[in-house]
Short mmCIF file of C-alpha atoms in Angstrom, two decimals:
data_model
loop_
_atom_site.label_atom_id
_atom_site.label_comp_id
_atom_site.label_asym_id
_atom_site.label_seq_id
_atom_site.Cartn_x
_atom_site.Cartn_y
_atom_site.Cartn_z
CA MET A 977 183.31 174.09 134.64
CA ILE A 978 180.23 173.84 136.41
CA ILE A 979 178.39 172.51 133.37
CA ASP A 980 181.03 169.89 133.12
CA LYS A 981 180.49 168.80 136.72
CA ILE A 982 176.66 168.73 136.30
CA ARG A 983 177.36 166.57 133.23
CA LYS A 984 179.52 164.23 135.21
CA VAL A 985 177.08 163.85 138.07
CA ASN A 986 174.24 163.24 135.36
CA SER A 987 176.22 160.63 133.71
CA GLU A 988 177.13 158.94 136.98
CA GLU A 989 173.35 158.86 138.00
CA THR A 990 172.52 157.53 134.70
CA THR A 991 175.07 154.79 134.73
CA ARG A 992 173.92 153.84 138.24
CA VAL A 993 170.36 153.72 137.16
CA ALA A 994 171.01 151.68 134.25
CA ASN A 995 172.88 149.09 136.40
CA THR A 996 170.16 148.96 139.05
CA LYS A 997 167.85 146.13 138.75
CA ALA A 998 164.37 146.91 139.78
CA SER A 999 164.52 144.39 142.62
CA ASP A 1000 167.36 146.43 144.10
CA MET A 1001 165.11 149.51 144.12
CA MET A 1002 166.23 150.89 147.41
CA VAL A 1003 169.10 152.79 145.73
CA GLY A 1004 168.56 156.32 144.53
CA LYS A 1005 165.38 157.90 143.42
CA TRP A 1006 165.08 156.31 140.11
CA ILE A 1007 165.03 152.60 139.08
CA LYS A 1008 164.92 150.74 135.87
CA CYS A 1009 162.15 148.13 135.24
CA ASP A 1010 163.98 144.86 134.38
CA ASN A 1011 161.09 143.85 132.23
CA CYS A 1012 160.27 146.85 130.08
CA LYS A 1013 163.57 148.74 130.76
CA GLU A 1014 161.61 151.93 131.49
CA ILE A 1015 163.33 154.30 133.75
CA LEU A 1016 160.86 154.91 136.60
CA TYR A 1017 160.53 157.35 139.61
CA LYS A 1018 160.83 155.28 142.75
CA ASP A 1019 157.84 157.00 144.72
CA ASP A 1020 155.82 156.42 141.62
CA VAL A 1021 156.47 152.68 141.78
CA LYS A 1022 155.93 152.47 145.62
CA GLU A 1023 152.68 154.07 145.25
CA ASN A 1024 151.64 151.71 142.59
CA TYR A 1025 152.15 148.76 144.95
CA SER A 1026 155.76 148.27 143.69
CA VAL A 1027 154.26 147.23 140.35
CA CYS A 1028 155.59 148.76 137.21
CA PRO A 1029 153.12 151.58 136.09
CA ASN A 1030 154.48 150.99 132.60
CA CYS A 1031 154.23 147.36 131.87
CA GLY A 1032 152.65 145.89 135.20
CA LYS A 1033 155.68 143.80 136.17
CA HIS A 1034 155.17 142.80 139.92
CA PHE A 1035 158.56 143.74 141.58
CA ARG A 1036 159.76 141.75 144.67
CA LEU A 1037 158.15 143.09 147.89
CA SER A 1038 159.65 142.85 151.39
CA SER A 1039 157.82 141.07 153.98
CA ARG A 1040 157.20 144.18 155.98
CA ARG A 1041 155.72 145.91 153.01
CA ARG A 1042 153.59 143.04 152.02
CA ILE A 1043 152.02 143.06 155.51
CA LYS A 1044 151.30 146.54 155.22
CA GLN A 1045 149.48 145.98 151.98
CA ILE A 1046 147.40 143.15 153.24
CA ILE A 1047 146.88 143.42 156.98
CA ASP A 1048 144.69 146.21 158.61
CA ASP A 1049 146.87 148.90 160.28
CA GLY A 1050 147.97 147.98 163.59
CA THR A 1051 146.45 144.72 163.84
CA PHE A 1052 149.54 142.61 163.13
CA ILE A 1053 151.00 140.60 165.93
CA GLU A 1054 154.23 138.84 165.04
CA LEU A 1055 155.11 135.38 166.39
CA MET A 1056 158.59 133.96 166.95
CA GLU A 1057 160.15 137.10 165.68
CA ASN A 1058 163.49 136.18 167.50
CA LEU A 1059 163.89 132.67 166.07
CA HIS A 1060 167.28 132.06 164.89
CA THR A 1061 169.15 129.04 163.25
CA THR A 1062 171.33 126.76 165.09
CA ASN A 1063 173.47 125.94 162.29
CA PRO A 1064 172.45 122.48 162.44
CA ILE A 1065 175.11 120.90 160.34
CA ASN A 1066 177.90 123.44 161.44
CA PHE A 1067 178.51 124.87 158.03
CA ASP A 1068 181.47 127.01 157.69
CA GLY A 1069 180.74 130.76 157.57
CA TYR A 1070 176.97 130.33 157.77
CA MET A 1071 176.45 132.20 160.93
CA GLN A 1072 178.63 135.18 159.70
CA LYS A 1073 176.69 135.20 156.53
CA ILE A 1074 173.26 135.10 158.40
CA LYS A 1075 174.46 138.00 160.69
CA SER A 1076 175.67 140.07 157.82
CA THR A 1077 172.65 139.51 155.78
CA SER A 1078 170.42 140.23 158.79
CA GLU A 1079 172.34 143.67 159.49
CA LYS A 1080 172.25 144.67 155.92
CA THR A 1081 168.47 143.96 155.19
CA LYS A 1082 167.38 144.53 158.62
CA ILE A 1083 165.44 141.28 158.28
CA LYS A 1084 165.83 138.41 160.78
CA GLU A 1085 164.93 135.31 158.67
CA GLY A 1086 163.12 134.37 155.51
CA VAL A 1087 159.62 134.36 156.85
CA LYS A 1088 157.47 136.74 159.15
CA THR A 1089 154.61 135.05 160.81
CA GLY A 1090 151.78 136.35 162.82
CA LEU A 1091 148.17 137.15 163.48
CA GLY A 1092 146.20 139.87 162.06
CA LYS A 1093 143.03 141.24 160.48
CA ILE A 1094 142.00 141.70 156.78
CA ASN A 1095 139.09 144.08 156.72
CA GLY A 1096 138.27 143.02 160.20
CA ILE A 1097 138.51 139.23 159.53
CA ASP A 1098 140.88 137.33 161.90
CA VAL A 1099 143.74 135.46 160.02
CA ALA A 1100 146.93 133.62 160.55
CA ILE A 1101 149.53 134.98 158.07
CA ALA A 1102 153.01 134.18 156.90
CA VAL A 1103 154.90 136.22 154.64
CA MET A 1104 158.26 134.86 153.08
CA ASP A 1105 160.94 137.33 152.39
CA GLY A 1106 163.05 136.96 149.24
CA ASN A 1107 165.64 139.49 150.50
CA PHE A 1108 166.87 137.00 153.09
CA PHE A 1109 168.85 134.05 151.57
CA MET A 1110 166.26 134.07 148.66
CA GLY A 1111 163.51 133.15 150.99
CA SER A 1112 164.95 129.78 151.35
CA MET A 1113 163.65 127.36 153.90
CA GLY A 1114 165.71 126.12 156.75
CA GLU A 1115 164.78 125.21 160.34
CA VAL A 1116 163.78 128.81 161.22
CA VAL A 1117 161.31 129.14 158.12
CA GLY A 1118 160.11 125.52 158.65
CA GLU A 1119 159.47 126.01 162.25
CA LYS A 1120 157.89 129.40 162.20
CA ILE A 1121 155.42 128.20 159.55
CA THR A 1122 154.54 125.11 161.25
CA ASN A 1123 154.12 126.83 164.56
CA LEU A 1124 151.75 129.32 162.88
CA ILE A 1125 149.76 126.45 161.47
CA GLU A 1126 149.49 124.98 164.83
CA VAL A 1127 148.31 128.30 166.33
CA ALA A 1128 145.85 128.60 163.54
CA ILE A 1129 144.30 125.19 164.35
CA GLU A 1130 144.12 125.95 167.91
CA LYS A 1131 142.52 129.40 167.46
CA LYS A 1132 140.32 128.04 164.32
CA LEU A 1133 141.72 130.65 162.09
CA PRO A 1134 142.09 130.82 158.27
CA LEU A 1135 145.63 130.51 157.13
CA ILE A 1136 147.38 132.69 154.33
CA ILE A 1137 150.83 132.16 153.26
CA PHE A 1138 152.55 134.36 150.86
CA CYS A 1139 155.37 132.43 149.09
CA ILE A 1140 158.47 133.46 147.68
CA SER A 1141 161.54 131.13 147.78
CA GLY A 1142 164.50 129.57 145.92
CA GLY A 1143 163.69 126.29 147.62
CA ALA A 1144 165.44 124.58 150.53
CA ARG A 1145 168.31 126.31 152.59
CA MET A 1146 171.32 124.41 151.35
CA GLN A 1147 173.59 125.55 154.23
CA GLU A 1148 171.34 123.44 156.54
CA GLY A 1149 171.52 120.29 154.67
CA MET A 1150 169.10 117.50 155.33
CA VAL A 1151 167.62 119.42 158.29
CA SER A 1152 166.19 121.87 155.69
CA LEU A 1153 164.93 119.17 153.39
CA MET A 1154 162.91 117.68 156.41
CA GLN A 1155 161.17 121.06 156.76
CA MET A 1156 159.31 120.06 153.62
CA ALA A 1157 157.91 117.00 155.55
CA LYS A 1158 157.34 118.90 158.72
CA THR A 1159 155.23 121.73 157.22
CA SER A 1160 153.28 119.46 154.94
CA ALA A 1161 152.36 117.32 157.92
CA ALA A 1162 151.09 120.32 159.79
CA ILE A 1163 149.15 121.34 156.67
CA ALA A 1164 147.47 117.88 156.91
CA LYS A 1165 146.37 118.46 160.39
CA PHE A 1166 145.18 121.85 159.46
CA ASP A 1167 143.22 120.30 156.47
CA GLU A 1168 141.65 117.69 158.82
CA ALA A 1169 140.45 120.42 161.11
CA GLY A 1170 138.29 121.74 158.20
CA LEU A 1171 139.91 125.02 158.06
CA LEU A 1172 140.76 127.39 155.11
CA TYR A 1173 144.24 127.70 153.85
CA ILE A 1174 145.11 130.28 150.92
CA SER A 1175 148.41 129.84 149.28
CA VAL A 1176 149.55 132.97 147.36
CA LEU A 1177 152.42 132.28 145.12
CA THR A 1178 154.84 135.19 144.11
CA ASP A 1179 157.94 135.62 141.96
CA PRO A 1180 159.75 133.22 142.23
CA THR A 1181 158.42 130.12 144.14
CA THR A 1182 160.53 127.23 143.50
CA GLY A 1183 162.09 124.03 144.78
CA GLY A 1184 161.25 122.61 148.18
CA VAL A 1185 158.54 125.20 148.94
CA THR A 1186 156.68 124.60 145.73
CA ALA A 1187 157.05 120.92 146.56
CA SER A 1188 155.48 121.31 150.05
CA PHE A 1189 153.05 124.00 151.54
CA ALA A 1190 152.89 126.26 148.68
CA SER A 1191 151.07 123.65 146.39
CA LEU A 1192 148.87 122.55 149.22
CA GLY A 1193 146.36 125.43 149.58
CA ASP A 1194 142.73 124.75 149.47
CA ILE A 1195 142.75 127.81 147.11
CA ILE A 1196 145.93 128.81 145.37
CA LEU A 1197 146.43 132.35 144.04
CA ALA A 1198 149.52 133.77 142.23
CA GLU A 1199 150.68 137.25 141.20
CA PRO A 1200 150.93 137.87 137.56
CA GLY A 1201 154.06 136.74 135.79
CA ALA A 1202 155.43 134.94 138.82
CA LEU A 1203 158.06 132.19 138.09
CA ILE A 1204 156.54 129.05 139.74
CA GLY A 1205 157.96 125.54 139.51
CA PHE A 1206 159.80 122.68 141.18
CA ALA A 1207 163.09 122.57 139.11
CA GLY A 1208 164.72 125.95 138.16
CA PRO A 1209 164.66 126.87 134.43
CA ARG A 1210 168.40 126.63 134.23
CA VAL A 1211 168.55 123.11 135.53
CA ILE A 1212 165.96 122.00 133.11
CA GLU A 1213 167.66 123.65 130.22
CA GLN A 1214 170.88 121.77 131.20
CA THR A 1215 169.15 118.62 131.55
CA ILE A 1216 167.14 118.54 128.33
CA LYS A 1217 169.71 120.64 126.33
CA GLN A 1218 167.22 122.89 124.67
CA LYS A 1219 165.74 126.40 125.21
CA LEU A 1220 162.53 126.68 127.20
CA PRO A 1221 159.41 127.98 125.46
CA GLU A 1222 158.15 131.48 126.26
CA GLY A 1223 156.26 131.98 129.47
CA PHE A 1224 157.19 128.42 130.79
CA GLN A 1225 156.72 127.93 134.46
CA ARG A 1226 155.00 131.47 134.76
CA SER A 1227 151.69 131.97 136.64
CA GLU A 1228 149.68 132.04 133.27
CA PHE A 1229 151.20 128.85 132.27
CA LEU A 1230 150.40 127.22 135.67
CA LEU A 1231 146.81 128.64 135.48
CA GLU A 1232 146.41 126.87 131.96
CA HIS A 1233 147.91 123.67 133.21
CA GLY A 1234 145.50 123.53 136.13
CA PHE A 1235 147.85 124.07 139.21
CA ILE A 1236 146.50 127.45 140.54
CA ASP A 1237 143.11 128.78 140.88
CA ARG A 1238 143.48 132.59 139.99
CA ILE A 1239 145.77 135.06 139.17
CA VAL A 1240 145.31 138.22 140.97
CA GLU A 1241 147.04 141.58 140.64
CA ARG A 1242 148.74 143.03 143.76
CA LYS A 1243 146.42 146.10 143.90
CA ASN A 1244 143.35 143.87 144.18
CA MET A 1245 145.05 141.20 146.42
CA LYS A 1246 143.52 142.36 149.85
CA GLU A 1247 140.10 142.73 148.42
CA GLU A 1248 140.37 139.31 146.84
CA LEU A 1249 141.54 137.59 149.95
CA TYR A 1250 138.86 139.42 151.90
CA ASN A 1251 136.23 138.05 149.49
CA ILE A 1252 137.42 134.56 149.67
CA LEU A 1253 137.50 134.74 153.51
CA LYS A 1254 133.86 136.07 153.62
CA LEU A 1255 132.71 133.30 151.53
CA HIS A 1256 134.10 130.82 154.22
CA VAL A 1257 132.56 132.57 157.33
CA GLY A 1258 130.31 130.47 158.95
CA GLY A 1259 132.25 127.17 158.26
CA LYS A 1260 134.54 125.85 160.71
CA ASN A 1261 136.66 129.18 160.94
CA GLU A 1262 135.83 130.93 164.10
CA ASN A 1263 134.97 134.17 162.37
CA MET B 13 186.78 94.89 155.03
CA LYS B 14 186.94 97.79 157.45
CA THR B 15 188.87 100.26 155.31
CA LYS B 16 187.65 103.84 156.17
CA MET B 17 185.49 105.35 153.43
CA ASN B 18 185.11 109.12 153.43
CA SER B 19 181.95 110.68 152.36
CA TRP B 20 182.92 110.98 148.77
CA ASP B 21 183.79 107.46 148.54
CA LYS B 22 180.23 106.73 149.87
CA VAL B 23 178.72 108.76 147.20
CA LEU B 24 180.55 106.71 144.62
CA GLU B 25 179.52 103.56 146.44
CA ALA B 26 175.93 104.65 146.69
CA ARG B 27 175.79 105.34 142.89
CA LYS B 28 177.50 102.22 141.67
CA PRO B 29 175.65 100.66 138.81
CA LEU B 30 175.95 97.21 140.16
CA ARG B 31 174.77 97.94 143.56
CA PRO B 32 171.64 96.17 144.40
CA LYS B 33 168.66 98.11 143.33
CA THR B 34 164.84 98.02 144.41
CA LEU B 35 164.06 95.16 142.19
CA ASP B 36 166.99 93.04 143.69
CA TYR B 37 165.53 93.64 147.25
CA ILE B 38 162.10 92.73 146.07
CA GLU B 39 163.48 89.57 144.51
CA ASN B 40 165.68 88.59 147.57
CA ILE B 41 163.41 89.43 150.52
CA PHE B 42 159.78 89.30 149.45
CA ASP B 43 157.61 86.44 148.01
CA ASP B 44 154.82 86.47 145.55
CA PHE B 45 155.47 90.13 144.34
CA THR B 46 152.63 91.30 142.11
CA GLU B 47 153.49 94.57 140.22
CA LEU B 48 150.70 97.04 139.84
CA HIS B 49 151.05 99.86 137.18
CA GLY B 50 149.84 103.43 136.57
CA ASP B 51 148.60 106.50 138.38
CA ARG B 52 145.19 106.30 136.69
CA LEU B 53 145.66 110.06 135.61
CA TYR B 54 148.27 109.98 133.05
CA GLY B 55 150.77 107.10 132.70
CA ASP B 56 152.86 104.53 134.12
CA ASP B 57 156.35 105.79 135.33
CA LYS B 58 159.05 102.93 135.18
CA SER B 59 161.28 104.88 137.41
CA ILE B 60 159.01 103.86 140.26
CA ILE B 61 158.06 100.23 140.88
CA GLY B 62 155.26 99.40 143.19
CA GLY B 63 153.09 96.29 144.14
CA ILE B 64 152.01 93.88 146.59
CA ALA B 65 154.15 91.13 148.15
CA THR B 66 154.45 89.19 151.37
CA ILE B 67 157.48 89.29 153.73
CA ASP B 68 157.58 86.23 156.13
CA GLY B 69 153.92 85.76 155.04
CA ILE B 70 152.77 89.08 155.92
CA PRO B 71 151.30 91.10 153.10
CA VAL B 72 152.69 94.50 152.54
CA THR B 73 152.82 97.18 149.62
CA VAL B 74 156.33 97.77 148.34
CA ILE B 75 157.21 100.82 146.44
CA GLY B 76 160.79 101.89 145.16
CA GLU B 77 162.57 103.94 142.89
CA GLN B 78 164.35 101.99 140.35
CA LYS B 79 167.63 102.83 138.65
CA GLY B 80 169.06 100.57 136.00
CA LYS B 81 172.30 98.68 136.03
CA THR B 82 172.92 99.06 132.23
CA THR B 83 172.49 101.97 129.85
CA ASN B 84 169.45 100.31 128.31
CA GLU B 85 167.86 99.78 131.79
CA ASN B 86 168.66 103.10 132.68
CA MET B 87 166.94 104.53 129.49
CA LEU B 88 163.78 102.55 130.44
CA ARG B 89 164.08 103.69 134.10
CA ASN B 90 164.94 107.23 133.26
CA PHE B 91 167.93 106.85 135.55
CA GLY B 92 165.64 106.48 138.47
CA MET B 93 164.28 110.07 138.12
CA PRO B 94 160.61 109.95 138.71
CA ASN B 95 157.98 112.24 136.66
CA PRO B 96 154.93 113.32 138.60
CA GLU B 97 152.97 110.18 137.45
CA GLY B 98 155.66 108.13 139.31
CA TYR B 99 154.94 109.90 142.68
CA ARG B 100 151.15 109.73 141.96
CA LYS B 101 151.29 106.04 141.18
CA ALA B 102 153.28 105.52 144.59
CA LEU B 103 150.46 107.48 146.34
CA ARG B 104 147.63 105.57 144.66
CA LEU B 105 149.32 102.28 145.95
CA MET B 106 149.79 103.75 149.38
CA LYS B 107 146.17 104.71 149.72
CA GLN B 108 145.27 101.20 148.49
CA ALA B 109 147.62 99.67 151.25
CA GLU B 110 145.77 101.82 153.95
CA LYS B 111 142.46 100.49 152.60
CA PHE B 112 143.54 96.92 152.97
CA ASN B 113 145.50 97.70 156.17
CA ARG B 114 148.86 96.46 154.66
CA PRO B 115 152.01 98.13 155.93
CA ILE B 116 154.15 99.92 153.40
CA ILE B 117 157.86 99.51 152.65
CA THR B 118 159.57 102.06 150.37
CA PHE B 119 163.13 101.79 148.76
CA ILE B 120 164.64 105.15 148.13
CA ASP B 121 167.30 105.37 145.31
CA THR B 122 167.16 108.41 143.00
CA PRO B 123 169.42 111.28 141.89
CA GLY B 124 166.24 113.39 142.22
CA ALA B 125 162.85 114.14 140.60
CA TYR B 126 163.14 114.54 136.92
CA PRO B 127 163.64 118.26 135.82
CA GLY B 128 161.83 118.25 132.38
CA ILE B 129 159.32 120.27 130.70
CA GLY B 130 156.49 117.54 130.87
CA ALA B 131 157.29 117.11 134.67
CA GLU B 132 156.76 120.84 135.28
CA GLU B 133 153.51 120.89 133.02
CA ARG B 134 152.12 118.05 135.03
CA GLY B 135 152.93 119.53 138.40
CA GLN B 136 156.07 117.86 139.83
CA GLY B 137 156.02 120.27 142.80
CA GLU B 138 152.25 119.45 143.43
CA ALA B 139 153.02 115.73 143.33
CA ILE B 140 155.74 115.73 145.76
CA ALA B 141 153.89 118.04 148.11
CA ARG B 142 150.67 115.89 147.97
CA ASN B 143 152.78 112.75 148.79
CA LEU B 144 154.33 114.44 151.98
CA LEU B 145 150.92 115.54 153.20
CA GLU B 146 149.20 112.22 152.47
CA MET B 147 152.21 110.10 153.81
CA SER B 148 151.99 111.95 157.11
CA LYS B 149 148.52 110.74 157.77
CA LEU B 150 148.24 107.02 156.32
CA ARG B 151 146.90 104.83 159.07
CA VAL B 152 149.30 101.96 158.39
CA PRO B 153 152.89 101.60 159.46
CA ILE B 154 155.36 102.99 156.80
CA ILE B 155 159.19 102.02 156.80
CA CYS B 156 161.60 103.89 154.34
CA ILE B 157 164.88 102.56 153.55
CA VAL B 158 167.50 104.59 151.62
CA ILE B 159 169.45 101.84 149.60
CA GLY B 160 171.47 103.92 147.30
CA GLU B 161 171.41 107.64 146.52
CA GLY B 162 168.55 109.54 148.16
CA SER B 163 168.58 113.03 146.61
CA SER B 164 166.43 115.88 147.27
CA GLY B 165 162.52 116.15 147.34
CA GLY B 166 162.62 113.42 144.80
CA ALA B 167 163.70 111.18 147.46
CA LEU B 168 161.59 112.60 150.29
CA ALA B 169 158.40 112.03 148.26
CA ILE B 170 158.24 108.43 149.22
CA GLY B 171 160.33 109.04 152.39
CA VAL B 172 157.73 110.23 155.05
CA GLY B 173 157.56 107.16 157.29
CA ASP B 174 157.44 105.82 160.83
CA LYS B 175 161.00 104.38 160.58
CA ILE B 176 163.81 105.73 158.23
CA LEU B 177 166.60 103.32 157.65
CA MET B 178 169.73 103.75 155.75
CA LEU B 179 172.20 101.25 154.35
CA GLU B 180 175.57 101.76 155.64
CA ASN B 181 177.01 103.04 152.23
CA SER B 182 174.04 104.82 151.06
CA ILE B 183 173.63 108.78 151.15
CA TYR B 184 170.65 111.15 151.78
CA SER B 185 171.24 114.66 150.69
CA ILE B 186 169.33 117.86 149.72
CA LEU B 187 171.20 117.92 146.28
CA SER B 188 174.21 116.28 144.76
CA PRO B 189 177.62 117.21 146.27
CA GLU B 190 178.48 118.46 142.74
CA GLY B 191 175.44 120.77 142.76
CA PHE B 192 176.06 121.88 146.18
CA ALA B 193 179.76 122.75 145.47
CA SER B 194 178.84 124.73 142.48
CA ILE B 195 176.22 126.79 143.95
CA LEU B 196 177.80 127.43 147.46
CA TYR B 197 181.44 127.28 146.74
CA LYS B 198 181.06 128.43 142.90
CA ASP B 199 183.32 125.68 142.00
CA SER B 200 181.86 122.22 141.12
CA ASN B 201 185.31 120.69 141.46
CA LEU B 202 185.03 121.16 145.15
CA TYR B 203 182.45 118.21 145.28
CA LYS B 204 184.57 116.04 147.68
CA GLU B 205 184.84 118.73 150.11
CA ALA B 206 181.09 119.24 149.68
CA ALA B 207 180.16 115.67 150.23
CA ASP B 208 182.06 115.86 153.68
CA LYS B 209 180.41 119.13 154.74
CA MET B 210 176.90 118.39 153.73
CA LYS B 211 176.57 115.60 156.39
CA ILE B 212 174.94 113.09 153.91
CA THR B 213 176.32 109.63 155.23
CA ALA B 214 174.16 107.21 157.36
CA LYS B 215 176.43 107.90 160.30
CA ASP B 216 176.10 111.65 160.00
CA LEU B 217 172.29 111.42 159.49
CA LYS B 218 171.94 109.06 162.48
CA GLU B 219 173.87 111.54 164.69
CA LEU B 220 171.85 114.44 163.49
CA GLY B 221 168.54 112.44 164.44
CA ILE B 222 167.17 112.48 160.93
CA ILE B 223 167.35 108.70 160.56
CA ASP B 224 166.56 105.77 162.89
CA GLU B 225 168.75 102.93 162.00
CA ILE B 226 171.90 101.99 159.96
CA ILE B 227 171.83 98.71 158.25
CA LEU B 228 175.18 96.97 157.63
CA GLU B 229 175.94 95.67 154.37
CA ASN B 230 177.88 92.48 155.01
CA ASP B 231 174.91 90.25 154.41
CA ILE B 232 172.80 92.95 152.86
CA PHE B 233 169.42 91.13 151.88
CA ASN B 234 169.26 89.29 155.07
CA ASN B 235 170.10 92.37 157.06
CA VAL B 236 167.46 94.47 155.41
CA LYS B 237 164.85 91.70 155.67
CA LYS B 238 165.64 91.29 159.54
CA SER B 239 165.42 95.08 159.95
CA ILE B 240 162.04 95.39 158.12
CA LEU B 241 160.60 92.53 160.23
CA LYS B 242 161.90 93.79 163.52
CA ASN B 243 160.61 97.26 162.90
CA LEU B 244 157.22 95.93 161.55
CA LYS B 245 156.85 93.96 164.75
CA GLN B 246 157.36 97.24 166.87
CA LEU B 247 155.12 99.27 164.90
CA ASN B 248 152.29 96.83 164.67
CA LYS B 249 152.09 96.89 168.49
CA LEU B 250 151.06 100.70 168.40
CA SER B 251 147.56 101.84 168.09
CA VAL B 252 146.85 103.91 164.82
CA ASP B 253 146.46 107.10 166.90
CA ILE B 254 149.94 106.65 168.55
CA LEU B 255 151.49 105.69 165.28
CA LEU B 256 150.22 108.87 163.66
CA GLU B 257 151.12 110.94 166.67
CA ASN B 258 154.73 109.55 166.69
CA ARG B 259 154.94 110.00 162.98
CA TYR B 260 153.96 113.59 163.23
CA ASN B 261 156.37 114.34 166.19
CA LYS B 262 159.19 112.47 164.60
CA PHE B 263 159.39 115.34 161.83
CA ARG B 264 157.96 118.13 163.95
CA LYS B 265 161.15 117.89 166.14
CA ILE B 266 163.63 118.27 163.40
CA GLY B 267 165.16 121.77 163.21
CA LYS B 268 163.54 123.84 165.82
CA GLY B 269 165.87 126.79 165.84
CA VAL B 270 166.64 128.94 168.89
CA GLU B 271 164.92 131.87 170.31
CA LYS B 272 167.12 134.72 171.28
CA ASP B 273 167.49 138.39 170.76
CA ASP B 274 170.89 138.41 169.04
CA ILE B 275 172.61 136.34 166.36
CA THR B 276 175.94 135.13 167.57
CA GLU B 277 178.36 133.94 165.21
#
C-alpha cells in the first residue's frame, strides 16, 4: 500500500514536471527544458544563471534576478517604482487584470528602471520583465524608460536597456503606440548628448519595442537564441502561407544580417558590459 | 449626410478601395510634383511615394503610403504595406527636405508594415525605429495626415510630426480591430466591438489628445489643402528650437501614468 502511494506521488510529480515549461520554473524542484526536454534540478539551473546546463537554452529571467546578475550588490536605486497605468482608453477589465497579475507575480509593471553600478561604474539601467503582460509597452513602460533616459542625460550616465517584450500594450490602444515615438525621441536627445546607449535584446523582443528603443543602441547585444523581430513568426506564416526557415529571427540570424553587434552568453554579460563601459570612460560619460 | 457612423462603419469607410489615396491628394492639392525614387541602399518600395512639389507656390517634400484602387494596383503597391526600403526612402527624402529647408507633408494610409521574410531580414524594426528617432529632430516643420487606415508602427513610421491631422472618416489604431478581437477577446468575430473599444476614430483620438485636428470630408481636397496651409503658416512662425521643443513635448506628454502606492480597480 505504501509502495502504491509512493508510486502515485511519483507519477503525479512526473506528470507535473512534464507539463511544466521551463519558463514557469517557479513550480516544484524540477523543471523540464523546453528546448532539449531534459529534466533539470531547479537549483542547478538557478546557479547556472537560469541557463540550461544541458543545451545552453537561456530561460526567461525576472527583472529582479537580472538586476542581481548585472548590478553590484546594494547599489541599485529604483526610480518611479510606484508608477501605474491610468487605463487611458478605459478598457473593460484591464485594471482588474493589472491588479491580479501584479498580485500573482509580485511585479508592479513591465519594466524596472533605476541607477546602479557595474563593477563600480555608474549606469542608468532599465530591465523589462516578461512576466508582466509579456513585457508589453504601455504608458508606464514608456514613461519610466523616457524618464530614465532624461535622468541619464542630466547625470551624464551611460544607459543600458535589457529588452524583452511582446510589443505594444494593446489594452492601452493608441496611447501605447505613441510610447514608441516618445521613447525614440528621448533616445535622439540622449544621442545628441554624446552618451553611450547599450541595448541588450533577450528572448523575445518583438513588435513596438523592436521598432523603437531596442533597435537604437550605439551597441546592440543579444543573448543566444533569442527571438528578435518586428512581426511575430505566426503573423508572417499566415501572411506568406509558408513555413519559416529554421533559426529565422533568432539572435544568430540577426547577427548574420547585420542588425546586432554581438551575441553574449548570460554568464559573461556583466563582464562584457563592464568592458564596453570601460572603453567609453573619458568620453562625455561622467565616469 | 449626417447619418451617424459607428466605429466599425468608419473602419469600412477608411478602407474603401475608391476612397482618395495619397496620389489623389498629390494631384489635387499640389503642383509640379516630381517623384523621387529609392532608398540608395536596396531598392524602391512602391508602397511609399515621395517627392518634391509646391503648395500655393511653397516648395515642400511630400511622402505618403499608397494603396491601390484595383487588384493590379494593389499588387504593385503591396496593398500599401511598406518594406524597410520604403521607410528608408521616406527618411532619405525627409533628410533631403531638411537640407533644403522644405517643410514635410506625410500621408498615412496603411494596414501596417509588411510582415514578410525579406522585411525581417532587412530590419523592418530598425527601419521604423530609425524614422521615429530621426523625425523627432528634423529641423523643418512636419505635418502628418491620416487619410485612410493608419495601422500600427507601420503608420507611425511616417507619423512623428508637429501636427497630426485626421480625416473625419479615417482611423488610427495599434492594430486592426480584427487582430485586436482575436488576441484580446479570443474571437475575431467580435471585431465590431473591438473597433468601438479601441478608440480609433478621429473624434476619439482628438479627445485623447493624440491628434490635433479633424478634417471634414465634405470638400475633401480643398479642406485638406486649407488645413495644410493654415498649419504651415503657424509652424513657420516658430524658431527651429521652439519647433523641436514643442515636437518633443507633444509626444512626451502622452501617457504619463500615475504615481501611487496601490492599484485601484
